[in-house]
């Protein structure tokens, strides 16, 4: 019996011999001969055929199970993959089969022991969830309450209270997604509840609403006197390729209850879309905040939105004397049109508290009048440092900008936001210092006129210069193992030989209406041009590759024009990537000695002369705490 089984196995596992090739003179085989050949083949391969059949049935069952889960996902989250012309994933504006709820509206908890907290949830990178409390919902943030997020499988995570959104003043919280929830599909919005109430929540009380994805949403709006500017992700996804504005319409109001008003989109570039103001007489808009979104016309799709519309620009106020002035509140500082600052700085920051004093003091002394920081949800005590600087007489303000990977869009927003406060704005980061080697080298003290002297004079012949561009020197870790206490200008003195990037100071009324910008440079209106300064006249010292503990933190929030996420294997040859660095925040061998081709201590010696002094505690820089 064993020999027979072995022979049978060998017979079934060996492939049948190939049929002989027919000769040119042979007659075609008859149907009977073909049938006999088929029977013989089946007899020889029957065990293999049975094995193949069983495997096929198993795969069919597995595929059916996967298909049923996918069908359920599509039922609850109807999506359509756009064609190559669209390059996006569109979410159709269809209400869920749950009564009295609107799509992407609220996630709430209501039972006998809790109060409903209505929120909308956005899934951010790194599995972090942003919860935005609905405008009509009073949020009991006082009283020492702590909160949790309850997920669809009844897992929970702690919710961290964050800063309110600008303009709408909506409360935000953040919570991490538990590991077990990451494996579920689709992702439903978690319920926000007090920590003391989490044990009383009924199983299955999670919201039936789906989470909004950070890479396909309208996240902010800004009203000007002439139009409305929307900021949206997921529509113009390819660098330099923008969909025509005729493919979109702006939607004001609730589309589900037929009160929405639509207006034409006039510009579509990067993440910035401009459209006409609605005619508010067409519909009764009594709400304090009006929902605003974008509609993809051909697909009949409304993009998920957390943005709201105001019919007035956010900077218009009325004085006590009754005269109308242009003003805004940026952090704690009021800006007025009748006293524009000559030079401002606008940048996006995340956890830069330890670097901020040196950067602000230096640039303020050489001519920057105002600093506007777009805070990307810092949690390192940034606000307290800003307050200290303001108390010392420096003009520093913050604008909460929680949206990740939106550097270019944030700069576009900054043009609108600062236009009635500043004439020129420098778009440089907190690790970048403008420096004029030849002009400033012999100065004993800094002067407010120094930076302004690099800009064109305000006369007819030079008025066409709308942007001044500076080349950058990229500095390396310079054998530093940690952040140098005396500051980056003192601790990092070794750099790469050749410049890699350019930064700019732009005249705000010269910026093109599209607000398009790449690598800290803006497209200018017709008739304006960019002036490129030589490195002998002015340069930006970019302390880019710092000590590893500092550089490592950039992996979470780092964003650039060509590398959206450093941990994705995209554009590996881009200049935005660090040579020798992979896709994970793991310290490369010999990091402390990297990028050291030229020893450059010019700014170190200058800042020592300007800001250093001998104290009982030793030689210290003025920004050292």
PDB file of C-alpha atoms in Angstrom, residues 127-131 145-151 154-162 172-179 190-199:
ATOM      1  CA  UNK A 127      -2.009  58.342  13.778  1.00  0.00           C
ATOM      2  CA  UNK A 128      -2.928  61.475  15.691  1.00  0.00           C
ATOM      3  CA  UNK A 129      -6.549  62.617  15.764  1.00  0.00           C
ATOM      4  CA  UNK A 130      -7.603  66.241  15.943  1.00  0.00           C
ATOM      5  CA  UNK A 131     -11.020  66.832  17.503  1.00  0.00           C
ATOM      6  CA  UNK A 145     -11.715  68.215  33.542  1.00  0.00           C
ATOM      7  CA  UNK A 146      -9.766  65.616  31.605  1.00  0.00           C
ATOM      8  CA  UNK A 147     -11.113  63.875  28.523  1.00  0.00           C
ATOM      9  CA  UNK A 148     -10.772  60.643  26.593  1.00  0.00           C
ATOM     10  CA  UNK A 149     -11.512  59.509  23.059  1.00  0.00           C
ATOM     11  CA  UNK A 150     -13.760  56.447  22.819  1.00  0.00           C
ATOM     12  CA  UNK A 151     -13.251  54.485  19.589  1.00  0.00           C
ATOM     13  CA  UNK A 154     -14.492  50.660  22.739  1.00  0.00           C
ATOM     14  CA  UNK A 155     -10.759  51.316  23.126  1.00  0.00           C
ATOM     15  CA  UNK A 156      -9.895  54.691  24.648  1.00  0.00           C
ATOM     16  CA  UNK A 157      -6.983  57.125  24.631  1.00  0.00           C
ATOM     17  CA  UNK A 158      -6.331  60.332  26.543  1.00  0.00           C
ATOM     18  CA  UNK A 159      -7.370  63.576  24.857  1.00  0.00           C
ATOM     19  CA  UNK A 160      -4.991  66.535  25.167  1.00  0.00           C
ATOM     20  CA  UNK A 161      -6.544  69.998  25.211  1.00  0.00           C
ATOM     21  CA  UNK A 162      -4.928  72.144  22.522  1.00  0.00           C
ATOM     22  CA  UNK A 172      -9.465  71.653  19.722  1.00  0.00           C
ATOM     23  CA  UNK A 173      -8.167  68.505  21.363  1.00  0.00           C
ATOM     24  CA  UNK A 174      -5.795  65.790  20.190  1.00  0.00           C
ATOM     25  CA  UNK A 175      -5.650  62.101  21.004  1.00  0.00           C
ATOM     26  CA  UNK A 176      -3.546  59.222  19.648  1.00  0.00           C
ATOM     27  CA  UNK A 177      -5.186  56.313  17.856  1.00  0.00           C
ATOM     28  CA  UNK A 178      -4.784  53.034  19.809  1.00  0.00           C
ATOM     29  CA  UNK A 179      -2.907  50.255  18.021  1.00  0.00           C
ATOM     30  CA  UNK A 190     -14.249  58.737  18.205  1.00  0.00           C
ATOM     31  CA  UNK A 191     -16.525  60.038  20.916  1.00  0.00           C
ATOM     32  CA  UNK A 192     -15.177  62.745  23.200  1.00  0.00           C
ATOM     33  CA  UNK A 193     -16.133  62.321  26.851  1.00  0.00           C
ATOM     34  CA  UNK A 194     -14.946  63.268  30.297  1.00  0.00           C
ATOM     35  CA  UNK A 195     -12.468  60.821  31.731  1.00  0.00           C
ATOM     36  CA  UNK A 196     -14.699  60.326  34.775  1.00  0.00           C
ATOM     37  CA  UNK A 197     -17.538  59.197  32.485  1.00  0.00           C
ATOM     38  CA  UNK A 198     -15.691  56.672  30.340  1.00  0.00           C
ATOM     39  CA  UNK A 199     -16.705  53.675  32.491  1.00  0.00           C
TER      40      UNK A 199
END
